[in-house]
Amino acid sequence: MSIQLTILGYNSATPKVDSHPTAQLLNVNERFILIDCGEGTQVQLRRARAKFSKINHIFISHLHGDHVFGLIGFISTMQLMGKITPLNIFGPEGIKDFILNQLKHTQSKCSYEIIFHELSHKDSRLIFEDNKLEVYNIPLDHRIYCNGYLVKEKPRLKNLNIEAIQAYPEIETCDYFNLKKGKDFVLSSGEIIPNDVLTFPQEEPLSYAFCSDTRYKEDLVDIIKGVDLLYHETTFDKSLGDLAYKTGHSTAEQAATIAKKANVGKLIMGHFSNRYTDLTILLDEARKVFPKTYLPKNLEIVEVKRN
Amino acid sequence: MSIQLTILGYNSATPKVDSHPTAQLLNVNERFILIDCGEGTQVQLRRARAKFSKINHIFISHLHGDHVFGLIGFISTMQLMGKITPLNIFGPEGIKDFILNQLKHTQSKCSYEIIFHELSHKDSRLIFEDNKLEVYNIPLDHRIYCNGYLVKEKPRLKNLNIEAIQAYPEIETCDYFNLKKGKDFVLSSGEIIPNDVLTFPQEEPLSYAFCSDTRYKEDLVDIIKGVDLLYHETTFDKSLGDLAYKTGHSTAEQAATIAKKANVGKLIMGHFSNRYTDLTILLDEARKVFPKTYLPKNLEIVEVKRN
């Protein structure tokens, strides 16, 4: 069980020679999802040696350029590479027209289907699930409609305690799947054998929360409580709290406060204002509140796993 | 008098780690124009240490992604940098909606005016001039509507031959501007003094032609005849002539043939298919026809000047 987060870009505003706008590749047990896609993300994916063909789900937080201008290039490249499997794009209402209008003018005929999932609701909901993971949107408070994303491993099937099972000859092989899924067993006598007796305890699924551009938002805490890994933007230091509020961003202290209150495993910072040439002021500020805070590194793979 | 061409990107299809799609910055006597703008062009401009604020004219050949996907990012960055002067964008019909729709969805309010000059005509015309240069479109033959661009220095004012002028006391200082512009002088007696007698011979203006994606097109020769510098795409080698025709591209030999027939000063190749890891096959093929052919280099500045 592991989650691997590759940091493809972590700066705000504009791409520069050694600085890339927001984009992350998340690998949850070999299910790959791309989160945000600033200009140049496809080149960063190449630097990270990512397999483009494995990316079939993209989640865009909001339609500001530093989070989405690389999407059309990625879509086009997938087409040139002969992609066949459908690509699912989750993002704010408008993202479909944003992309389709560009494809229209470039007279592109996609070799694969693009399925748009436009979001406009203001609460947190399950927006995607398959056999490996679940994704929930996290409503954020930015200048325009913006969502973070909470990604949770799907609980795996439980391991059977064969020794315990053998004490009940009535349990047959065809019952095992229900036991693995966590169901109790009912004997013909009516006696209930609790699942815990027949299986080994299961570890908690791993989880990751991506909180893109947002003002300090206390109710994030309930949504992301206990996640193993949290990315929360830290655009400014606390001396610029008013500017952060005005521009729809957070200070390092505010991000760390959310991390602390939600009791997360680890906080990754990002989306730094270009005014900071040295980010330690932001790191120090956050660590005073939440010590397990870390600066992102270009193309770093942050791993969370359980054995 | 000089023309400096900075090669920002010269490959086809998709941006890669060490390969950038088409973009060039042309400096004609300190008038800067950007020609094509594939994804990542703004980062290449930074690498080239270009002054963004001096770029007020952009010419896009056609609306394929590898020539235009970087435009929205460049526009947005200019806005973040507080640009005030208008930005003129020349390109195929549709480019206005292509950009404005993206600005709409990203809820961008530009700090400066964007003036779109949409082209749909099929002949070569003067499409822009100021006191330093003239730009003509060059109709090309690609899969979609596509123009190259011919950029010519505006002829400078002639230098006066003061010694010769002093032989005619009737010529006053207020007449000098007309002489510099090349006009003959008419004495009160009716005698005409030819301009050549009163001024020094003037050098030919410098010129550059950019021939983006196109099939072999013989009638380019008349339009670009005698240019000092020619960029002409060379996507394939001649063994792939059928593929070149089918995809709307040229072979190295075809580009060199155009260069030879037009008697240009120098040919720069580009827009290479990704199949070539070694470009010497293309260079050798072209040089057999036109020896003054050169491969582009990343961020190279190609200079043409007269003293």
Tab-separated table of N, CA and C in Angstrom, chain A residues 179-255:
chain	number	residue	atom	x	y	z
A	179	LEU	N	-16.334	-12.793	3.520
A	179	LEU	CA	-15.499	-12.569	4.715
A	179	LEU	C	-14.425	-11.521	4.419
A	180	LYS	N	-13.805	-11.649	3.219
A	180	LYS	CA	-12.757	-10.689	2.828
A	180	LYS	C	-13.308	-9.273	2.753
A	181	LYS	N	-14.578	-9.186	2.368
A	181	LYS	CA	-15.184	-7.850	2.276
A	181	LYS	C	-15.587	-7.306	3.647
A	182	GLY	N	-15.500	-8.165	4.689
A	182	GLY	CA	-15.747	-7.668	6.049
A	182	GLY	C	-17.064	-8.115	6.661
A	183	LYS	N	-17.754	-9.012	5.969
A	183	LYS	CA	-19.058	-9.443	6.510
A	183	LYS	C	-18.905	-10.488	7.617
A	184	ASP	N	-19.816	-10.418	8.566
A	184	ASP	CA	-19.865	-11.456	9.604
A	184	ASP	C	-20.418	-12.744	8.986
A	185	PHE	N	-20.215	-13.867	9.693
A	185	PHE	CA	-20.776	-15.139	9.181
A	185	PHE	C	-21.884	-15.604	10.119
A	186	VAL	N	-23.012	-16.020	9.530
A	186	VAL	CA	-24.133	-16.499	10.336
A	186	VAL	C	-24.206	-18.025	10.208
A	187	LEU	N	-24.037	-18.690	11.325
A	187	LEU	CA	-24.117	-20.149	11.318
A	187	LEU	C	-25.575	-20.581	11.159
A	188	SER	N	-25.799	-21.839	10.768
A	188	SER	CA	-27.180	-22.319	10.586
A	188	SER	C	-27.954	-22.275	11.897
A	189	SER	N	-27.211	-22.282	13.009
A	189	SER	CA	-27.865	-22.186	14.319
A	189	SER	C	-28.367	-20.781	14.596
A	190	GLY	N	-27.949	-19.837	13.755
A	190	GLY	CA	-28.334	-18.433	13.980
A	190	GLY	C	-27.253	-17.641	14.695
A	191	GLU	N	-26.257	-18.374	15.169
A	191	GLU	CA	-25.158	-17.690	15.870
A	191	GLU	C	-24.347	-16.850	14.885
A	192	ILE	N	-24.001	-15.649	15.300
A	192	ILE	CA	-23.209	-14.773	14.420
A	192	ILE	C	-21.742	-14.815	14.823
A	193	ILE	N	-20.876	-15.154	13.847
A	193	ILE	CA	-19.433	-15.103	14.114
A	193	ILE	C	-18.917	-13.773	13.567
A	194	PRO	N	-18.447	-12.892	14.451
A	194	PRO	CA	-18.000	-11.567	13.976
A	194	PRO	C	-16.845	-11.702	12.972
A	195	ASN	N	-16.847	-10.849	11.990
A	195	ASN	CA	-15.807	-10.882	10.954
A	195	ASN	C	-14.412	-10.806	11.553
A	196	ASP	N	-14.259	-10.005	12.584
A	196	ASP	CA	-12.940	-9.824	13.200
A	196	ASP	C	-12.329	-11.139	13.693
A	197	VAL	N	-13.189	-12.097	14.025
A	197	VAL	CA	-12.698	-13.384	14.485
A	197	VAL	C	-12.109	-14.189	13.325
A	198	LEU	N	-12.662	-13.968	12.135
A	198	LEU	CA	-12.322	-14.806	10.985
A	198	LEU	C	-11.291	-14.176	10.050
A	199	THR	N	-10.973	-12.909	10.274
A	199	THR	CA	-10.002	-12.210	9.400
A	199	THR	C	-9.015	-11.442	10.279
A	200	PHE	N	-7.934	-11.015	9.626
A	200	PHE	CA	-6.935	-10.209	10.345
A	200	PHE	C	-7.341	-8.735	10.288
A	201	PRO	N	-6.925	-7.960	11.268
A	201	PRO	CA	-7.264	-6.536	11.249
A	201	PRO	C	-6.697	-5.876	9.994
A	202	GLN	N	-7.410	-4.923	9.492
A	202	GLN	CA	-7.019	-4.275	8.242
A	202	GLN	C	-6.441	-2.897	8.544
A	203	GLU	N	-5.428	-2.547	7.762
A	203	GLU	CA	-4.875	-1.199	7.964
A	203	GLU	C	-5.775	-0.150	7.341
A	204	GLU	N	-5.712	1.039	7.888
A	204	GLU	CA	-6.481	2.163	7.328
A	204	GLU	C	-6.006	2.468	5.909
A	205	PRO	N	-6.896	2.774	4.998
A	205	PRO	CA	-6.462	3.168	3.654
A	205	PRO	C	-5.650	4.461	3.724
A	206	LEU	N	-4.712	4.607	2.822
A	206	LEU	CA	-3.924	5.841	2.744
A	206	LEU	C	-4.741	6.943	2.075
A	207	SER	N	-4.378	8.171	2.363
A	207	SER	CA	-5.140	9.270	1.773
A	207	SER	C	-4.255	10.501	1.563
A	208	TYR	N	-4.631	11.278	0.578
A	208	TYR	CA	-3.895	12.490	0.203
A	208	TYR	C	-4.890	13.609	-0.075
A	209	ALA	N	-4.600	14.794	0.445
A	209	ALA	CA	-5.471	15.944	0.156
A	209	ALA	C	-4.657	17.042	-0.514
A	210	PHE	N	-5.214	17.557	-1.609
A	210	PHE	CA	-4.588	18.633	-2.385
A	210	PHE	C	-5.441	19.881	-2.196
A	211	CYS	N	-4.895	20.852	-1.490
A	211	CYS	CA	-5.645	22.093	-1.281
A	211	CYS	C	-4.946	23.216	-2.033
A	212	SER	N	-5.439	23.433	-3.226
A	212	SER	CA	-4.909	24.449	-4.127
A	212	SER	C	-5.286	25.827	-3.607
A	213	ASP	N	-5.256	26.803	-4.480
A	213	ASP	CA	-5.421	28.201	-4.087
A	213	ASP	C	-6.668	28.435	-3.211
A	214	THR	N	-6.431	28.923	-2.014
A	214	THR	CA	-7.563	29.173	-1.103
A	214	THR	C	-7.182	30.123	0.024
A	215	ARG	N	-8.167	30.867	0.462
A	215	ARG	CA	-8.032	31.593	1.723
A	215	ARG	C	-8.060	30.569	2.864
A	216	TYR	N	-7.692	30.998	4.056
A	216	TYR	CA	-7.823	30.131	5.234
A	216	TYR	C	-9.278	29.715	5.361
A	217	LYS	N	-9.514	28.422	5.468
A	217	LYS	CA	-10.888	27.922	5.427
A	217	LYS	C	-11.006	26.829	6.486
A	218	GLU	N	-11.525	27.215	7.618
A	218	GLU	CA	-11.562	26.338	8.792
A	218	GLU	C	-12.276	25.015	8.523
A	219	ASP	N	-13.320	25.068	7.684
A	219	ASP	CA	-14.079	23.822	7.496
A	219	ASP	C	-13.378	22.796	6.620
A	220	LEU	N	-12.182	23.129	6.126
A	220	LEU	CA	-11.374	22.095	5.460
A	220	LEU	C	-11.031	20.979	6.443
A	221	VAL	N	-10.874	21.382	7.696
A	221	VAL	CA	-10.379	20.456	8.728
A	221	VAL	C	-11.210	19.170	8.791
A	222	ASP	N	-12.532	19.327	8.774
A	222	ASP	CA	-13.387	18.140	8.848
A	222	ASP	C	-13.227	17.238	7.633
A	223	ILE	N	-13.027	17.872	6.469
A	223	ILE	CA	-12.968	17.081	5.232
A	223	ILE	C	-11.671	16.286	5.127
A	224	ILE	N	-10.589	16.900	5.568
A	224	ILE	CA	-9.274	16.261	5.354
A	224	ILE	C	-8.711	15.622	6.620
A	225	LYS	N	-9.542	15.516	7.629
A	225	LYS	CA	-9.074	15.021	8.946
A	225	LYS	C	-8.277	13.718	8.811
A	226	GLY	N	-7.079	13.726	9.334
A	226	GLY	CA	-6.277	12.496	9.419
A	226	GLY	C	-5.648	12.030	8.130
A	227	VAL	N	-5.655	12.843	7.077
A	227	VAL	CA	-5.013	12.355	5.837
A	227	VAL	C	-3.521	12.143	6.090
A	228	ASP	N	-2.956	11.220	5.362
A	228	ASP	CA	-1.538	10.910	5.553
A	228	ASP	C	-0.651	12.017	5.008
A	229	LEU	N	-1.102	12.640	3.931
A	229	LEU	CA	-0.296	13.664	3.268
A	229	LEU	C	-1.216	14.801	2.844
A	230	LEU	N	-0.781	16.017	3.139
A	230	LEU	CA	-1.569	17.198	2.751
A	230	LEU	C	-0.681	18.146	1.963
A	231	TYR	N	-1.152	18.564	0.785
A	231	TYR	CA	-0.555	19.728	0.130
A	231	TYR	C	-1.515	20.874	0.387
A	232	HIS	N	-0.993	21.969	0.936
A	232	HIS	CA	-1.823	23.168	1.131
A	232	HIS	C	-0.992	24.357	0.690
A	233	GLU	N	-1.581	25.191	-0.154
A	233	GLU	CA	-0.836	26.347	-0.653
A	233	GLU	C	-0.389	27.259	0.487
A	234	THR	N	0.777	27.843	0.322
A	234	THR	CA	1.345	28.779	1.294
A	234	THR	C	1.963	29.920	0.483
A	235	THR	N	1.106	30.753	-0.077
A	235	THR	CA	1.601	31.776	-1.014
A	235	THR	C	2.410	32.860	-0.301
A	236	PHE	N	1.985	33.221	0.916
A	236	PHE	CA	2.600	34.362	1.613
A	236	PHE	C	3.038	34.002	3.034
A	237	ASP	N	3.878	34.880	3.591
A	237	ASP	CA	4.159	34.770	5.025
A	237	ASP	C	3.120	35.583	5.787
A	238	LYS	N	3.101	35.392	7.111
A	238	LYS	CA	1.989	35.948	7.884
A	238	LYS	C	1.975	37.475	7.932
A	239	SER	N	3.100	38.119	7.636
A	239	SER	CA	3.086	39.585	7.620
A	239	SER	C	2.243	40.107	6.455
A	240	LEU	N	1.947	39.234	5.516
A	240	LEU	CA	1.149	39.628	4.349
A	240	LEU	C	-0.242	38.979	4.384
A	241	GLY	N	-0.753	38.807	5.602
A	241	GLY	CA	-2.057	38.163	5.770
A	241	GLY	C	-3.184	38.900	5.053
A	242	ASP	N	-3.127	40.236	5.069
A	242	ASP	CA	-4.194	40.992	4.397
A	242	ASP	C	-4.157	40.763	2.888
A	243	LEU	N	-2.928	40.755	2.345
A	243	LEU	CA	-2.783	40.525	0.907
A	243	LEU	C	-3.241	39.112	0.548
A	244	ALA	N	-2.909	38.169	1.421
A	244	ALA	CA	-3.334	36.779	1.197
A	244	ALA	C	-4.864	36.730	1.109
A	245	TYR	N	-5.530	37.380	2.062
A	245	TYR	CA	-6.993	37.350	2.061
A	245	TYR	C	-7.544	37.996	0.792
A	246	LYS	N	-6.970	39.150	0.475
A	246	LYS	CA	-7.462	39.916	-0.688
A	246	LYS	C	-7.311	39.127	-1.994
A	247	THR	N	-6.216	38.403	-2.125
A	247	THR	CA	-5.961	37.687	-3.378
A	247	THR	C	-6.445	36.230	-3.342
A	248	GLY	N	-7.091	35.866	-2.211
A	248	GLY	CA	-7.643	34.510	-2.136
A	248	GLY	C	-6.600	33.445	-1.858
A	249	HIS	N	-5.619	33.794	-1.026
A	249	HIS	CA	-4.552	32.835	-0.722
A	249	HIS	C	-4.368	32.667	0.799
A	250	SER	N	-3.415	31.807	1.150
A	250	SER	CA	-3.149	31.529	2.563
A	250	SER	C	-1.712	31.883	2.917
A	251	THR	N	-1.511	32.128	4.202
A	251	THR	CA	-0.144	32.281	4.695
A	251	THR	C	0.370	30.903	5.126
A	252	ALA	N	1.671	30.817	5.304
A	252	ALA	CA	2.274	29.557	5.758
A	252	ALA	C	1.691	29.151	7.113
A	253	GLU	N	1.500	30.136	7.979
A	253	GLU	CA	0.957	29.846	9.315
A	253	GLU	C	-0.462	29.285	9.216
A	254	GLN	N	-1.231	29.856	8.311
A	254	GLN	CA	-2.611	29.380	8.159
A	254	GLN	C	-2.658	27.944	7.638
A	255	ALA	N	-1.815	27.649	6.659
A	255	ALA	CA	-1.775	26.286	6.125
A	255	ALA	C	-1.381	25.301	7.223
